[in-house]
Tab-separated table of C-alpha atoms in Angstrom:
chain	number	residue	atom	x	y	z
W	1	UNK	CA	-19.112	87.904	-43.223
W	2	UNK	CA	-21.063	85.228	-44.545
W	3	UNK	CA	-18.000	83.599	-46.489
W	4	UNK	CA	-16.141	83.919	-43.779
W	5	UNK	CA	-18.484	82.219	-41.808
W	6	UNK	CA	-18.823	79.226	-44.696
W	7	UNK	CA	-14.554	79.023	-44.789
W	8	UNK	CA	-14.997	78.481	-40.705
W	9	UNK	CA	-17.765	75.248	-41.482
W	10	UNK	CA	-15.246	74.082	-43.749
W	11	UNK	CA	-12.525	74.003	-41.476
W	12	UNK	CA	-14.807	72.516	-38.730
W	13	UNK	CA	-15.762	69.651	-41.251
W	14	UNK	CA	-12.775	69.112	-42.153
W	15	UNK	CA	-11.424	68.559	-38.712
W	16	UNK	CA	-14.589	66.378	-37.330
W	17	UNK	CA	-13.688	63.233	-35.836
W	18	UNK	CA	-14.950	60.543	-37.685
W	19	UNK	CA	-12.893	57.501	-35.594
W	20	UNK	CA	-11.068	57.391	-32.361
W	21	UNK	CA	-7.602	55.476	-31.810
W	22	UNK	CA	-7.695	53.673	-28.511
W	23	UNK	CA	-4.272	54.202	-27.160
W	24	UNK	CA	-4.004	50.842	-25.527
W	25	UNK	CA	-1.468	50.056	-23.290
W	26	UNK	CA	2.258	51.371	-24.210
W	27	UNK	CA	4.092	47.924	-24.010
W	28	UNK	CA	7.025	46.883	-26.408
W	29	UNK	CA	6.076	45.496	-29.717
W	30	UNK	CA	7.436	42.322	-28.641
W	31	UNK	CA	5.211	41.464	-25.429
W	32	UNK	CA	2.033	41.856	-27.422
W	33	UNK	CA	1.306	38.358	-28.673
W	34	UNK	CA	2.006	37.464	-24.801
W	35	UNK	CA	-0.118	39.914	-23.899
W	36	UNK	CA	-2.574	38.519	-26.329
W	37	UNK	CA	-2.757	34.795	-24.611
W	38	UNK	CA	-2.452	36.335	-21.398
W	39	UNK	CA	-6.036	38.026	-21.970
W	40	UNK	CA	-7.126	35.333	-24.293
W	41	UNK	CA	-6.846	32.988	-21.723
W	42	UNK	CA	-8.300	34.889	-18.599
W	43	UNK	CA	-11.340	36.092	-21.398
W	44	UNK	CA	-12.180	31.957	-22.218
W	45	UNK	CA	-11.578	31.096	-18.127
W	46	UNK	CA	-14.007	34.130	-17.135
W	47	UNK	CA	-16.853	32.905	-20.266
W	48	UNK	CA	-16.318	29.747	-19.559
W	49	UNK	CA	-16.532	29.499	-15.408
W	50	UNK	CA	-19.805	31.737	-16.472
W	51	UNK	CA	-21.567	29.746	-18.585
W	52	UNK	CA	-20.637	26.729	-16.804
W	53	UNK	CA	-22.663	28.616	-13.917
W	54	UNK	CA	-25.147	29.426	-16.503
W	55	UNK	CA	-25.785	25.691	-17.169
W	56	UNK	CA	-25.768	23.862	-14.308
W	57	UNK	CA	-28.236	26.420	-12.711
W	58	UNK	CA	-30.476	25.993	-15.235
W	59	UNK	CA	-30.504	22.241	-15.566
W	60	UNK	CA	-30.090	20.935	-11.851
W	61	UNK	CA	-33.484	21.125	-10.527
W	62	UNK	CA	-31.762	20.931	-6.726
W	63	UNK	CA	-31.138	25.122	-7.933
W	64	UNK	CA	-34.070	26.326	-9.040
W	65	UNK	CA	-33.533	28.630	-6.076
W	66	UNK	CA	-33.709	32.621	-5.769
W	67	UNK	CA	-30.226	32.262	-5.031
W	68	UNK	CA	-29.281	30.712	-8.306
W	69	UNK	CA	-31.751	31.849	-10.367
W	70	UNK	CA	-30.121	35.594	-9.521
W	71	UNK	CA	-26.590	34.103	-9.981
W	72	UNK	CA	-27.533	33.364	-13.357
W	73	UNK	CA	-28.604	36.653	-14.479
W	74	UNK	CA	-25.660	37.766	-12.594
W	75	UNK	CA	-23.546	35.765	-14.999
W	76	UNK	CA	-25.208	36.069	-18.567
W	77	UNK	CA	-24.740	39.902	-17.354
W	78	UNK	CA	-20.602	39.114	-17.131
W	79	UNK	CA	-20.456	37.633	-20.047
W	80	UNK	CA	-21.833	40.124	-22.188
W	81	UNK	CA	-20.043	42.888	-19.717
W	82	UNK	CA	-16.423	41.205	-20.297
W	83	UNK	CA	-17.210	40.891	-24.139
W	84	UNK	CA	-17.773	44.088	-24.939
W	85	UNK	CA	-14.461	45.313	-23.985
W	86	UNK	CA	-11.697	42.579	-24.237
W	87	UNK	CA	-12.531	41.247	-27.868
W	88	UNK	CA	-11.275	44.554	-29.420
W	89	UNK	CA	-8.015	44.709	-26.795
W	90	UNK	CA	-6.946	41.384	-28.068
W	91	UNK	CA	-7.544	42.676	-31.384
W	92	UNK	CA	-5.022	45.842	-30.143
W	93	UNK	CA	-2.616	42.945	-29.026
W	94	UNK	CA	-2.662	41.112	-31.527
W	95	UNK	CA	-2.988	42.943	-34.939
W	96	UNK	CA	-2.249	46.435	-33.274
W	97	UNK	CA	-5.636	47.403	-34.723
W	98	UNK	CA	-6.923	50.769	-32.611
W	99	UNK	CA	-8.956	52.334	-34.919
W	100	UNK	CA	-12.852	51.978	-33.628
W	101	UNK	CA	-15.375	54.452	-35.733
W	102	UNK	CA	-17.277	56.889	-34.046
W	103	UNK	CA	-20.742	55.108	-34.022
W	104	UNK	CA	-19.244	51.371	-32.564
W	105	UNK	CA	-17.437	53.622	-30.104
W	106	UNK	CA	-20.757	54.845	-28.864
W	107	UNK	CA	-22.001	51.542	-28.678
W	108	UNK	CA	-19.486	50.092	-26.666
W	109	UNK	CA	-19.789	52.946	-24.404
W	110	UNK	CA	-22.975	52.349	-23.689
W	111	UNK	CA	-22.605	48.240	-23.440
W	112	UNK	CA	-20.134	48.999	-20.981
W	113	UNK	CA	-21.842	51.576	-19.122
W	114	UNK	CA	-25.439	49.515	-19.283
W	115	UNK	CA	-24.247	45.909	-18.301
W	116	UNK	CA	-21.908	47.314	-15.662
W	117	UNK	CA	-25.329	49.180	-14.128
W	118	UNK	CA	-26.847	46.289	-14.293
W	119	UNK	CA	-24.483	44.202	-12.799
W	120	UNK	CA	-24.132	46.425	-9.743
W	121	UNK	CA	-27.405	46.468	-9.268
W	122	UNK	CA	-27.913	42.594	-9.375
W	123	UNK	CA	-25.478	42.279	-6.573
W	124	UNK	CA	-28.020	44.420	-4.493
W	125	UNK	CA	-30.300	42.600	-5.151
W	126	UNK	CA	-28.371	39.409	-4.604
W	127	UNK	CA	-27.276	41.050	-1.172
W	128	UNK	CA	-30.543	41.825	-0.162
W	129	UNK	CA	-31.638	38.350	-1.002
W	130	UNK	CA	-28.753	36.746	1.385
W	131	UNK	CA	-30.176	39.012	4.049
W	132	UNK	CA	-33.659	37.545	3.570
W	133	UNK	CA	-32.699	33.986	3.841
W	134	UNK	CA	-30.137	34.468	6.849
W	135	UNK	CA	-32.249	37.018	8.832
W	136	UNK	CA	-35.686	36.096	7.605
W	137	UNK	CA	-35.645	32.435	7.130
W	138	UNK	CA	-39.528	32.299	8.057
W	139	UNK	CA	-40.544	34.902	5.457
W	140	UNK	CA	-37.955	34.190	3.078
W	141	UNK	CA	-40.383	31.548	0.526
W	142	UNK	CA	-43.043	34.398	0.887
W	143	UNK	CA	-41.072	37.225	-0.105
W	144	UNK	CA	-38.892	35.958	-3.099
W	145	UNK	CA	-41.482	33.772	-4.613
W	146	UNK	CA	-40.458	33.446	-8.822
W	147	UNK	CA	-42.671	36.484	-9.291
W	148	UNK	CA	-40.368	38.796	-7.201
W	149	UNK	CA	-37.414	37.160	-8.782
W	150	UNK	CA	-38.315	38.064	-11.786
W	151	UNK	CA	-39.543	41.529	-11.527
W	152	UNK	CA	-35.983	42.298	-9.434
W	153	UNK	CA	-34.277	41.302	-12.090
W	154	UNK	CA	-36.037	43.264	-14.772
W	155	UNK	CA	-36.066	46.218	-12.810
W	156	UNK	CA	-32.385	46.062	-13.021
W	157	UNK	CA	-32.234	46.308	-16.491
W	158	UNK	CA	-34.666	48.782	-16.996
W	159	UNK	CA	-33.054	51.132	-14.258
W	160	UNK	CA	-29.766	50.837	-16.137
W	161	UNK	CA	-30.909	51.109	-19.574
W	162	UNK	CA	-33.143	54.678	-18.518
W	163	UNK	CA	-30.153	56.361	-16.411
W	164	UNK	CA	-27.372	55.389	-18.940
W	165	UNK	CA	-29.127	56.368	-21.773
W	166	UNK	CA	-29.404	59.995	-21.119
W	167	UNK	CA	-25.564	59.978	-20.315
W	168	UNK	CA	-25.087	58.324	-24.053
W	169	UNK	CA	-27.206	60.379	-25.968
W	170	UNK	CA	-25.953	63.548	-24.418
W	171	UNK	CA	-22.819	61.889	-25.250
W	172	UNK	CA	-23.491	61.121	-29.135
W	173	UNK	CA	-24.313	64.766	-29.668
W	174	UNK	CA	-21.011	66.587	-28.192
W	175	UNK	CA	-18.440	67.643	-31.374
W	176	UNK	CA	-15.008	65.848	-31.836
W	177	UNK	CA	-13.205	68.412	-33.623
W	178	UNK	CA	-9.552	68.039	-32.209
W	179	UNK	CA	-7.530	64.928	-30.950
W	180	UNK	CA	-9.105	61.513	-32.296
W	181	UNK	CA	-6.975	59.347	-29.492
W	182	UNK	CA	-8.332	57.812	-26.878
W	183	UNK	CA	-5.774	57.256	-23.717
W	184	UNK	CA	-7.975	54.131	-23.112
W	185	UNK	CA	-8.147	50.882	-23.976
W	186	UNK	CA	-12.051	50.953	-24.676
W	187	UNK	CA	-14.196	53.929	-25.025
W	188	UNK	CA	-14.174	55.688	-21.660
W	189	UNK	CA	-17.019	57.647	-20.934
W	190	UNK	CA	-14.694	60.238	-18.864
W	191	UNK	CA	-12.017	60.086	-21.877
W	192	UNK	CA	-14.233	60.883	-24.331
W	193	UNK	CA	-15.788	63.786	-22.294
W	194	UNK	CA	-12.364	64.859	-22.085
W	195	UNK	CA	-11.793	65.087	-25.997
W	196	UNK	CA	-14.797	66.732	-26.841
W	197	UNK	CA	-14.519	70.538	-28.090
W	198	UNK	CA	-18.283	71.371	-26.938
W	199	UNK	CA	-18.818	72.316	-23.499
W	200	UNK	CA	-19.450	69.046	-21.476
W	201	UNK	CA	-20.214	71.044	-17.815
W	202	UNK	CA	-23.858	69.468	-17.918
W	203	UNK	CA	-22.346	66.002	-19.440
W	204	UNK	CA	-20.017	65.595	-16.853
W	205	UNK	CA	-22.230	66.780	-13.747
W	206	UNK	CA	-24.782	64.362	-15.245
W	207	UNK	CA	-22.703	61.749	-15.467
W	208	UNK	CA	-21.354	62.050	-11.853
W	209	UNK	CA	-25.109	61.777	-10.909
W	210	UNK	CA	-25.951	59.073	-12.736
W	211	UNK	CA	-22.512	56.965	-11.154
W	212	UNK	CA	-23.774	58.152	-7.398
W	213	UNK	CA	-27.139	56.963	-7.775
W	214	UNK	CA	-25.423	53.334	-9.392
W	215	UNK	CA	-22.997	52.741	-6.884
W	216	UNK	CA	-24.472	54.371	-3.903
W	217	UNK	CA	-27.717	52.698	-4.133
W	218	UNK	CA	-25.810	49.073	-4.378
W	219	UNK	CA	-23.595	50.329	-1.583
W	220	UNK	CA	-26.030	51.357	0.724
W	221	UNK	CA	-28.148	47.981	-0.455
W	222	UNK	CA	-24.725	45.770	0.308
W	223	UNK	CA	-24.148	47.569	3.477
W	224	UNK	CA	-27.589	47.152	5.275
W	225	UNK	CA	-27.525	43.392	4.115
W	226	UNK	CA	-24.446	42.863	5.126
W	227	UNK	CA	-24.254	44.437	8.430
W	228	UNK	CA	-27.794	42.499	9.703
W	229	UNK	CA	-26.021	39.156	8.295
W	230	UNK	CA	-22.664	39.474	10.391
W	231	UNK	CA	-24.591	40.146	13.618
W	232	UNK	CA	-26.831	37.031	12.763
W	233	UNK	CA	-23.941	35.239	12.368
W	234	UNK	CA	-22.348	36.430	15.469
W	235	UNK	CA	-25.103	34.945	17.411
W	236	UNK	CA	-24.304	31.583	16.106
W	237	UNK	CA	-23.498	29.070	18.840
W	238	UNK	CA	-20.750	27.071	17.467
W	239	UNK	CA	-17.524	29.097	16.656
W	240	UNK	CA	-16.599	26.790	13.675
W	241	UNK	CA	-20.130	27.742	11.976
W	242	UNK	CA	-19.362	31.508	12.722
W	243	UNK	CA	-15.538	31.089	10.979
W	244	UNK	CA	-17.076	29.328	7.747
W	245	UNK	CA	-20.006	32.161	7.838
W	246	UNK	CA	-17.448	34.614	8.381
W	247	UNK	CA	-15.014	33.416	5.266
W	248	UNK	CA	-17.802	32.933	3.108
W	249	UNK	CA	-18.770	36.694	3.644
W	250	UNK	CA	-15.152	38.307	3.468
W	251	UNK	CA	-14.901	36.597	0.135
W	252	UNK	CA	-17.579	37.972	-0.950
W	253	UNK	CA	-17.480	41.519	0.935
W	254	UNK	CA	-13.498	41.445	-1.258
W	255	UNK	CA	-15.172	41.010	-4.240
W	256	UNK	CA	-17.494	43.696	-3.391
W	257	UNK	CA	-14.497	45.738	-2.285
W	258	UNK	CA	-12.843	45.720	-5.515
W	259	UNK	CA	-15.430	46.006	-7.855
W	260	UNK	CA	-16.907	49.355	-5.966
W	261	UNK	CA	-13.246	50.273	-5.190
W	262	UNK	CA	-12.079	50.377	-9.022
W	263	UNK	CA	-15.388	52.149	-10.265
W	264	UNK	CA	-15.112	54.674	-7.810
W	265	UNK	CA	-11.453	55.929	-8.507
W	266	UNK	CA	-12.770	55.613	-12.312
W	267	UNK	CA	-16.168	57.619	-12.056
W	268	UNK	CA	-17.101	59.216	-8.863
W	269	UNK	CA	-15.136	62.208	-9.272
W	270	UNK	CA	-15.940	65.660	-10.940
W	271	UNK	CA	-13.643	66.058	-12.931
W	272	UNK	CA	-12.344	63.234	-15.679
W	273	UNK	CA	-9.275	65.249	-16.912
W	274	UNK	CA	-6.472	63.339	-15.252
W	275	UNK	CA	-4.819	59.844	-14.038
W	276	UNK	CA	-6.078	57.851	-16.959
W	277	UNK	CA	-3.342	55.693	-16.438
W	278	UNK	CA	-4.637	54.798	-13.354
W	279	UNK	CA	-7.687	54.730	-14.877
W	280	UNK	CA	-6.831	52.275	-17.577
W	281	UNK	CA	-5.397	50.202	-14.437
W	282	UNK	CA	-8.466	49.999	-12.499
W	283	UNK	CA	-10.635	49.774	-15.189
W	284	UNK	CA	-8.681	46.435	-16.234
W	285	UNK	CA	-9.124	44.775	-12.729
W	286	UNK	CA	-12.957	45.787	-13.322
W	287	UNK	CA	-13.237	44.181	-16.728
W	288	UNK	CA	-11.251	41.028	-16.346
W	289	UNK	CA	-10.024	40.144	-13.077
W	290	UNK	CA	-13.139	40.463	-11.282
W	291	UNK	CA	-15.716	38.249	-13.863
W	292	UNK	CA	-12.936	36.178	-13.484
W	293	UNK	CA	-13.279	35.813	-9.590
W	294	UNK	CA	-17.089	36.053	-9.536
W	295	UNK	CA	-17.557	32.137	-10.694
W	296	UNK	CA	-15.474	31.083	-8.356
W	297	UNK	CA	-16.183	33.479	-5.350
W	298	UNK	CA	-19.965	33.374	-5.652
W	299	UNK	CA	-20.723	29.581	-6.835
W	300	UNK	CA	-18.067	27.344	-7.437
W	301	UNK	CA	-16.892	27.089	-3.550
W	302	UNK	CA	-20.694	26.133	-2.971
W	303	UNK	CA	-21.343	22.898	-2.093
W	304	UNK	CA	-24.613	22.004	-3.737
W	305	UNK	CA	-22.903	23.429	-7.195
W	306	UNK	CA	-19.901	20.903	-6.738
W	307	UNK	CA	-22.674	17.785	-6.241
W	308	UNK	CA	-24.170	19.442	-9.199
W	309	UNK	CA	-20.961	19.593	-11.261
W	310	UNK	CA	-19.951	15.958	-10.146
W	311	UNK	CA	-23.359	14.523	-10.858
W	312	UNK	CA	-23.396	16.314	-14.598
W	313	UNK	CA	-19.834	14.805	-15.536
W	314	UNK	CA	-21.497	11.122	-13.811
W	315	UNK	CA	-24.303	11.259	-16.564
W	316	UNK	CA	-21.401	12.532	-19.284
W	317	UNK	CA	-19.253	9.457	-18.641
W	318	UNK	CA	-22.440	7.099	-18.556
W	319	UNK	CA	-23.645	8.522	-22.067
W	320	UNK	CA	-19.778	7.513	-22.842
């Protein structure tokens, strides 16, 4: 009995999963070094549209605003968010290199998992703060003095980092004893839940938990700032302020759209044991189309950014 029992831990060694292949995207051999620019280039227009925001925030003292100082956590957060992800699909693209090792698959699973909390929670926060200003004007100084700021912003991370990181070390401790490949291009929570041979019941309710509370509470956040902003702006007198109010917020409410769209069809369901093509779909608009859209959606149709922007490149060609 015993040796039998010692030939079965053999086996089971034998058979642990030491690395996962990420199975990519199934394209011809041929498109992947188009592929490869395609991404390249929407991965340096994304960082670089975000940094630029970054920048210009931080040195133009006309933005040392709430507003801005939350888009610029917002966009430090995209940056790191997009980077975890679309270095290694390049790589796939590129050099057709989809072998990630166990422990950097963890890793990036939580990256993913812990900037994309935190981003969803900074756009509560930065609806909530557009609420303030357009339906509190009076109070608005009082309220979101740097302090507050500050202490939103922190609370963001800290919520994320505490309610992913039960998911991911729940996660690090489930066996990989059969199928190493990943139908993914990163590593999916919900994939690798799928590939595990332990029982992943309490894993996978947890993790639906965890993505309610995330999205929900931003939802609920974007909704109740939103809804108080469009009847202040219905009570506008002038119907050409009430159409620019009114395309500044759809833009926004679209971007909103799509980012809670996508990570809803990826995580709030119970079950993570089929459509991962969709998946890989939705998951792409989430990690590259979207950063993408941000810098221009949230900042770079503002006015006071384009002064900004045109009074920077003034002082570059003066220096010149």
């Amino acid at each position: 009995m015993a040796k039998e029992a010692e030939v079965r831990m053999e086996a089971w060694n034998e058979t642990t999963v030491l690395a996962f292949v990420l199975e990519g995207f199934l394209v011809a051999p041929r498109l992947g070094k188009a592929l490869f620019l395609v991404h390249l280039l929407v991965y340096l227009a994304s960082v670089t549209g975000n940094t630029l925001i970054i920048a210009i925030t931080w040195a133009d003292p006309r933005l040392q605003t709430p507003m801005y100082f939350f888009l610029r956590s917002f966009s430090i957060c995209e940056c790191c968010f997009i980077s975890t992800v679309i270095p290694k699909l390049l790589s796939i693209f590129l050099f057709g290199d989809r072998t990630i090792h166990f422990a950097p698959c963890i890793i990036q699973a939580f990256s993913f998992l812990f900037l994309g909390s935190t981003i969803f929670f900074h756009m509560a926060v930065m609806s909530l703060d557009r609420y303030l200003a357009i339906c509190k004007p009076l109070h608005y100084p009082a309220i979101m003095n740097p302090r507050v700021c500050f202490l939103l912003v922190f609370l963001s991370y800290v919520l994320s980092f505490l309610l992913v990181t039960g998911v991911i070390l729940k996660l690090s401790w489930l066996s990989f004893c059969g199928s190493n490949v990943i139908p993914h291009f990163f590593c999916d929570l919900g994939s690798l839940i799928h590939l595990s041979c332990s029982d992943t019941k309490s894993l996978e309710k947890m993790a639906f938990g965890v993505a309610l509370v995330i999205l929900f509470t931003s939802v609920l956040a974007a909704i109740f700032a939103y809804s108080n902003i469009l009847i202040s702006i219905m009570r506008l007198p002038s119907a050409k302020e009430r159409q620019k109010a009114f395309s500044t917020c759809s833009s926004h409410l679209m971007v909103l759209s799509l980012m809670y769209g996508s990570c809803v069809f990826i995580y709030v369901k119970p079950k993570q044991t089929s459509r991962f093509e969709s998946n890989r779909e939705a998951a792409l608009v989430n990690t590259v189309v979207t950063p993408l859209l941000n810098p221009v959606i949230y900042t770079l149709r503002n006015k006071q950014v384009h002064q900004a922007l045109r009074d920077a490149l003034s002082r570059v060609n003066l220096q010149k």
